[in-house]
């Protein structure tokens, strides 16, 4: 199977569903208990219930803009069907959120020309500690399982531990890692990685980068430099700039997304650490508000805890 088929495969495996349900447990608990409170003592969906519901969504990190869109839709349904019972609210909410997300950017990642580039180059960016290196390890494992030849570039040369960490992931999942000494030029590491990937006819290159603050101009410029140097080897690289966001930071993740997408050509998002947080609603808001697709979600620290984001499965898991 080629890279293209891998990403086309949409039907989630049963074990992926279990991992998703487990990963979203905290968000789900918080969400459902808040909804229960929001409708307490009410039999029909009235203005009070809608007000409470709005608060539930906002406090679940869905974000104000997306919350208002959802409330408007529910209001329209209530206007049509005057005696909508609170018991029906769950299903209604699930359906409306699903419709909203489906209308927006698609699930099929059609901006990516998988299979048409060899090597396919992914540059991974994001602020400190969001889970970039871990996501790279998990992704390498996923791709390798599909018989793709993967190589990792240790272009986070900022800390010695960073180079060691990615090397460890390489050993763990059995993929090659190109590294230089700590403190060396990240662009030079990226260059080496691409050059050897071309020589070895590898399919996918994943470049790790140092965690940077979105407001540090110097560090953002460094990303530009890495990109330019890579293009000397593979003219249209990177094909994918994957921004990693820590879902447990809630509204902060929105802000980071905004800043990074303004500063670099991010074309894919990964939202991590959904397992440890009740702020999973952030995925709904980000997926609705940014035109860039959420491509992966992280639901744990293990090697198998990275999933292709499936909007429908995600919302189903949250409500079922
Ligand atoms: N629970 C959970 N933890 C995660 C997930 N993804 C990453 N982590 C943890 O988050 C911590 C930071 O992950 P890293 O991959 O080192 O993050 P990074 O973005 O590479 O960090 P820097 O290189 O320092 O910028 C580690 O302890 C990971 O195990 C996830 O989906 N769930
Ligand atoms: Mg890292």
Coordinates of C-alpha atoms and ligand atoms in Angstrom, one line a residue:
X1 CA 0.0 0.0 0.0
X2 CA 1.3 3.5 -0.9
X3 CA 1.3 6.5 1.3
X4 CA -1.8 7.8 -0.6
X5 CA -3.8 4.7 0.3
X6 CA -2.7 4.9 3.9
X7 CA -4.2 8.3 4.3
X8 CA -7.3 7.5 2.3
X9 CA -8.2 4.7 4.6
X10 CA -10.9 6.2 6.8
X11 CA -12.6 3.4 8.5
X12 CA -11.3 3.3 12.1
X13 CA -10.2 0.0 13.5
X14 CA -12.2 -1.2 16.5
X15 CA -9.1 -0.8 18.8
X16 CA -8.7 2.8 17.5
X17 CA -12.3 3.4 18.7
X18 CA -11.6 2.0 22.1
X19 CA -8.4 4.2 22.4
X20 CA -10.4 7.2 21.3
X21 CA -13.2 6.6 23.8
X22 CA -10.6 6.1 26.5
X23 CA -8.6 9.1 25.5
X24 CA -11.7 11.4 25.5
X25 CA -13.0 10.1 28.8
X26 CA -12.2 13.2 30.8
X27 CA -13.6 15.6 28.3
X28 CA -16.7 13.5 27.9
X29 CA -17.3 13.2 31.7
X30 CA -17.0 17.0 32.1
X31 CA -19.1 17.7 29.1
X32 CA -21.9 15.3 29.9
X33 CA -22.2 16.2 33.5
X34 CA -22.3 19.9 32.6
X35 CA -25.1 19.2 30.1
X36 CA -27.0 17.3 32.7
X37 CA -26.8 20.3 35.0
X38 CA -27.7 22.7 32.1
X39 CA -31.0 20.9 31.6
X40 CA -31.8 20.1 35.2
X41 CA -35.5 20.6 36.0
X42 CA -36.3 21.4 32.4
X43 CA -38.4 19.3 30.1
X44 CA -38.1 21.4 26.9
X45 CA -35.3 23.3 25.4
X46 CA -36.1 26.9 26.2
X47 CA -34.0 30.1 26.4
X48 CA -32.6 29.2 29.8
X49 CA -31.5 25.9 28.6
X50 CA -29.8 27.5 25.6
X51 CA -28.1 30.0 27.8
X52 CA -26.8 27.2 30.0
X53 CA -25.7 25.2 27.0
X54 CA -23.8 28.1 25.6
X55 CA -21.9 28.3 28.9
X56 CA -21.2 24.5 28.8
X57 CA -19.7 24.8 25.4
X58 CA -17.6 27.8 26.2
X59 CA -16.3 26.3 29.4
X60 CA -15.5 23.1 27.5
X61 CA -13.0 25.0 25.4
X62 CA -15.0 24.8 22.2
X63 CA -14.3 28.6 21.8
X64 CA -16.8 31.5 21.6
X65 CA -17.1 31.7 17.8
X66 CA -17.8 28.0 17.3
X67 CA -20.1 27.9 20.4
X68 CA -22.2 30.7 18.9
X69 CA -22.5 28.9 15.6
X70 CA -23.7 25.8 17.4
X71 CA -26.2 27.6 19.5
X72 CA -27.6 29.4 16.5
X73 CA -28.2 26.0 14.9
X74 CA -29.9 24.6 17.9
X75 CA -32.1 27.7 18.1
X76 CA -33.2 27.2 14.5
X77 CA -34.1 23.7 15.3
X78 CA -36.1 24.8 18.4
X79 CA -37.9 27.4 16.3
X80 CA -39.0 24.7 13.9
X81 CA -39.9 22.2 16.6
X82 CA -41.3 24.1 19.5
X83 CA -41.5 21.4 22.1
X84 CA -38.1 19.9 21.7
X85 CA -37.5 17.9 24.8
X86 CA -34.3 18.2 26.8
X87 CA -33.9 14.4 26.3
X88 CA -33.4 15.0 22.6
X89 CA -30.8 17.6 23.2
X90 CA -27.9 15.2 23.2
X91 CA -28.6 13.8 19.8
X92 CA -29.4 17.2 18.5
X93 CA -26.1 18.6 19.7
X94 CA -24.2 15.7 18.3
X95 CA -25.8 16.1 14.9
X96 CA -25.4 19.8 14.7
X97 CA -21.7 19.7 15.7
X98 CA -21.1 17.0 13.2
X99 CA -22.8 18.9 10.4
X100 CA -20.9 22.1 11.3
X101 CA -17.6 20.3 11.1
X102 CA -18.5 18.5 7.9
X103 CA -19.4 21.7 6.2
X104 CA -16.0 23.2 7.0
X105 CA -12.7 21.9 5.9
X106 CA -12.8 18.3 4.8
X107 CA -11.6 15.1 6.2
X108 CA -9.8 14.0 3.1
X109 CA -6.7 16.1 3.3
X110 CA -6.9 16.8 -0.4
X111 CA -4.3 19.5 -0.2
X112 CA -1.7 16.8 0.3
X113 CA -0.3 15.1 -2.7
X114 CA 0.6 11.9 -1.0
X115 CA 2.4 9.4 -3.1
X116 CA 3.4 12.1 -5.6
X117 CA 6.4 13.1 -3.8
X118 CA 9.4 10.9 -2.9
X119 CA 10.5 11.6 -0.4
X120 CA 7.5 13.2 1.2
X121 CA 8.9 15.7 3.6
X122 CA 7.1 16.7 6.8
X123 CA 8.5 19.5 9.0
X124 CA 7.1 19.4 12.6
X125 CA 6.7 22.7 14.4
X126 CA 5.2 24.0 17.7
X127 CA 6.0 25.6 21.0
X128 CA 8.0 23.8 23.8
X129 CA 6.7 20.6 25.2
X130 CA 3.5 20.2 23.1
X131 CA 4.5 16.7 22.0
X132 CA 6.3 17.2 18.7
X133 CA 9.0 14.6 19.2
X134 CA 6.5 12.1 20.6
X135 CA 4.1 12.6 17.7
X136 CA 7.0 12.1 15.3
X137 CA 7.9 8.8 16.9
X138 CA 4.3 7.6 16.8
X139 CA 3.8 8.8 13.2
X140 CA 7.0 7.1 12.1
X141 CA 5.7 3.9 13.6
X142 CA 2.3 4.2 11.8
X143 CA 4.0 4.8 8.5
X144 CA 6.5 2.0 8.9
X145 CA 3.7 -0.4 9.7
X146 CA 2.4 0.5 6.2
X147 CA 5.7 -0.6 4.7
X148 CA 6.9 2.9 4.0
X149 CA 10.6 3.7 4.5
X150 CA 10.9 6.5 7.0
X151 CA 13.8 8.6 8.2
X152 CA 13.8 11.2 11.0
X153 CA 15.9 14.3 11.1
X154 CA 17.0 15.5 14.6
X155 CA 16.9 19.2 13.7
X156 CA 16.2 20.2 17.3
X157 CA 19.8 20.7 18.2
X158 CA 18.9 23.1 21.0
X159 CA 19.2 20.6 23.8
X160 CA 21.3 17.5 24.0
X161 CA 18.4 15.6 25.4
X162 CA 16.3 16.4 22.3
X163 CA 18.7 14.6 20.0
X164 CA 18.8 11.7 22.4
X165 CA 15.1 11.6 22.6
X166 CA 14.5 11.3 18.9
X167 CA 17.3 8.7 18.6
X168 CA 15.5 6.7 21.2
X169 CA 12.2 6.9 19.3
X170 CA 14.1 5.8 16.1
X171 CA 15.4 2.7 17.9
X172 CA 12.1 2.0 19.4
X173 CA 10.2 2.0 16.2
X174 CA 13.1 0.8 14.0
X175 CA 13.6 3.8 11.7
X176 CA 16.8 5.6 10.8
X177 CA 17.6 8.9 12.5
X178 CA 20.0 11.5 11.1
X179 CA 21.6 13.6 13.8
X180 CA 24.5 15.9 14.4
X181 CA 26.0 17.2 17.7
X182 CA 24.0 19.4 20.0
X183 CA 24.3 23.0 19.0
X184 CA 24.9 22.3 15.3
X185 CA 22.9 24.2 12.7
X186 CA 19.4 22.7 12.4
X187 CA 19.3 23.6 8.7
X188 CA 22.4 21.6 8.2
X189 CA 20.8 18.5 9.9
X190 CA 17.7 19.0 7.7
X191 CA 19.9 19.2 4.6
X192 CA 21.8 16.0 5.5
X193 CA 18.5 14.2 6.3
X194 CA 17.0 15.0 2.9
X195 CA 20.1 14.2 1.0
X196 CA 20.5 10.8 2.6
X197 CA 16.7 10.1 2.1
X198 CA 17.1 10.8 -1.6
X199 CA 20.2 8.6 -1.8
X200 CA 18.5 5.7 0.1
X201 CA 15.2 6.2 -1.8
X202 CA 13.2 6.6 1.4
X203 CA 9.5 7.5 1.2
X204 CA 9.0 9.9 4.1
X205 CA 11.2 12.3 5.9
X206 CA 10.1 13.8 9.2
X207 CA 12.1 16.7 10.6
X208 CA 11.9 17.5 14.3
X209 CA 12.5 21.2 15.2
X210 CA 13.2 23.0 18.5
X211 CA 10.1 24.1 20.4
X212 CA 9.8 27.8 19.9
X213 CA 7.7 30.6 21.2
X214 CA 5.4 31.9 18.5
X215 CA 6.4 35.5 19.3
X216 CA 10.2 35.0 18.9
X217 CA 11.0 36.4 15.5
X218 CA 14.5 34.9 15.4
X219 CA 13.3 31.4 16.0
X220 CA 10.5 31.8 13.4
X221 CA 13.1 33.0 10.9
X222 CA 15.1 29.8 11.7
X223 CA 12.2 27.8 10.4
X224 CA 12.3 29.7 7.2
X225 CA 16.0 29.0 6.9
X226 CA 15.5 25.2 7.4
X227 CA 12.8 25.3 4.7
X228 CA 15.1 27.1 2.2
X229 CA 17.9 24.7 2.8
X230 CA 15.7 21.7 2.3
X231 CA 14.5 23.1 -1.0
X232 CA 18.1 22.8 -2.3
X233 CA 17.6 19.0 -2.1
X234 CA 13.9 18.6 -2.7
X235 CA 12.6 21.7 -4.5
X236 CA 9.1 21.7 -3.1
X237 CA 9.9 20.5 0.4
X238 CA 8.5 20.6 3.0
X239 CA 5.2 19.1 1.6
X240 CA 3.7 19.3 5.0
X241 CA 4.3 21.7 7.9
X242 CA 2.7 20.0 10.8
X243 CA 1.9 22.2 13.7
X244 CA 1.6 20.4 17.0
X245 CA -0.7 21.8 19.7
X246 CA -1.2 20.6 23.2
X247 CA -4.9 20.1 23.7
X248 CA -4.7 20.4 27.4
X249 CA -3.8 24.0 27.1
X250 CA -7.3 24.9 25.9
X251 CA -7.6 28.5 24.7
X252 CA -3.8 28.7 24.5
X253 CA -3.8 26.2 21.7
X254 CA -6.1 28.5 19.7
X255 CA -3.7 31.4 20.2
X256 CA -0.7 29.3 19.2
X257 CA -2.5 28.1 16.1
X258 CA -3.3 31.6 15.1
X259 CA 0.2 32.9 15.6
X260 CA 1.9 30.0 13.9
X261 CA -0.4 29.9 10.9
X262 CA 0.3 33.6 10.4
X263 CA 4.0 33.1 10.6
X264 CA 4.6 29.9 8.6
X265 CA 2.8 27.9 5.9
X266 CA 1.3 25.4 8.3
X267 CA -0.9 23.0 6.4
X268 CA -1.7 20.3 8.9
X269 CA -2.4 20.2 12.7
X270 CA -1.9 17.6 15.4
X271 CA -3.6 18.1 18.7
X272 CA -2.0 16.1 21.5
X273 CA -2.6 15.1 25.1
X274 CA -6.4 14.8 24.8
X275 CA -6.2 11.8 27.2
X276 CA -5.1 13.9 30.2
X277 CA -7.6 16.7 29.9
X278 CA -11.2 17.8 30.0
X279 CA -10.5 20.4 27.4
X280 CA -11.0 18.1 24.4
X281 CA -13.6 20.5 23.1
X282 CA -10.7 22.5 21.7
X283 CA -10.5 20.0 18.8
X284 CA -14.1 21.0 17.8
X285 CA -13.3 24.7 17.9
X286 CA -9.9 24.5 16.1
X287 CA -11.4 22.2 13.5
X288 CA -14.2 24.6 12.9
X289 CA -12.2 27.9 12.9
X290 CA -9.1 27.2 11.1
X291 CA -9.1 26.3 7.4
X292 CA -6.1 24.0 8.1
X293 CA -7.2 20.4 8.8
X294 CA -6.7 18.7 12.1
X295 CA -4.9 15.6 10.8
X296 CA -3.8 13.8 13.9
X297 CA -4.9 13.6 17.5
X298 CA -2.7 12.3 20.4
X299 CA -4.6 10.2 23.0
X300 CA -1.7 8.9 25.1
X301 CA 2.0 8.6 25.5
X302 CA 2.3 5.1 23.9
X303 CA 3.5 4.4 20.4
X304 CA 0.0 3.5 19.2
X305 CA -1.7 6.6 20.7
X306 CA -1.8 8.7 17.6
X307 CA -4.9 8.7 15.4
X308 CA -5.8 10.2 12.1
X309 CA -8.5 12.6 13.1
X310 CA -12.0 11.5 12.1
X311 CA -14.5 14.2 12.8
X312 CA -17.5 11.9 12.9
X313 CA -15.8 9.3 15.1
X314 CA -14.6 12.1 17.4
X315 CA -18.0 13.7 17.9
X316 CA -19.7 10.2 18.2
X317 CA -17.2 9.3 20.9
X318 CA -17.9 12.4 22.8
X319 CA -21.7 11.9 22.9
X320 CA -22.1 8.1 22.9
Ligands
LIG1 N1 -0.7 12.0 27.9 C1 -0.1 12.3 26.7 N2 1.2 12.8 26.8 C2 1.8 13.1 25.6 C3 1.1 13.0 24.4 N3 2.0 13.5 23.4 C4 3.1 13.8 24.1 N4 3.0 13.6 25.4 C5 4.0 13.9 26.5 O1 4.3 15.2 26.5 C6 5.7 15.4 26.9 C7 6.4 16.3 25.9 O2 6.5 15.6 24.7 P1 7.7 15.9 23.6 O3 7.4 15.0 22.5 O4 9.0 15.8 24.2 O5 7.3 17.4 23.3 P2 8.2 18.4 22.3 O6 7.2 19.3 21.7 O7 9.0 17.6 21.4 O8 9.0 19.2 23.3 P3 10.3 20.1 23.1 O9 11.2 19.4 22.2 O10 10.9 20.4 24.4 O11 9.8 21.4 22.5 C8 6.3 14.0 27.0 O12 6.3 13.6 28.4 C9 5.3 13.2 26.2 O13 5.3 11.8 26.6 C10 -0.3 12.6 24.4 O14 -0.9 12.5 23.3 N5 -0.8 12.2 25.6
LIG2 MG1 11.0 17.7 21.1

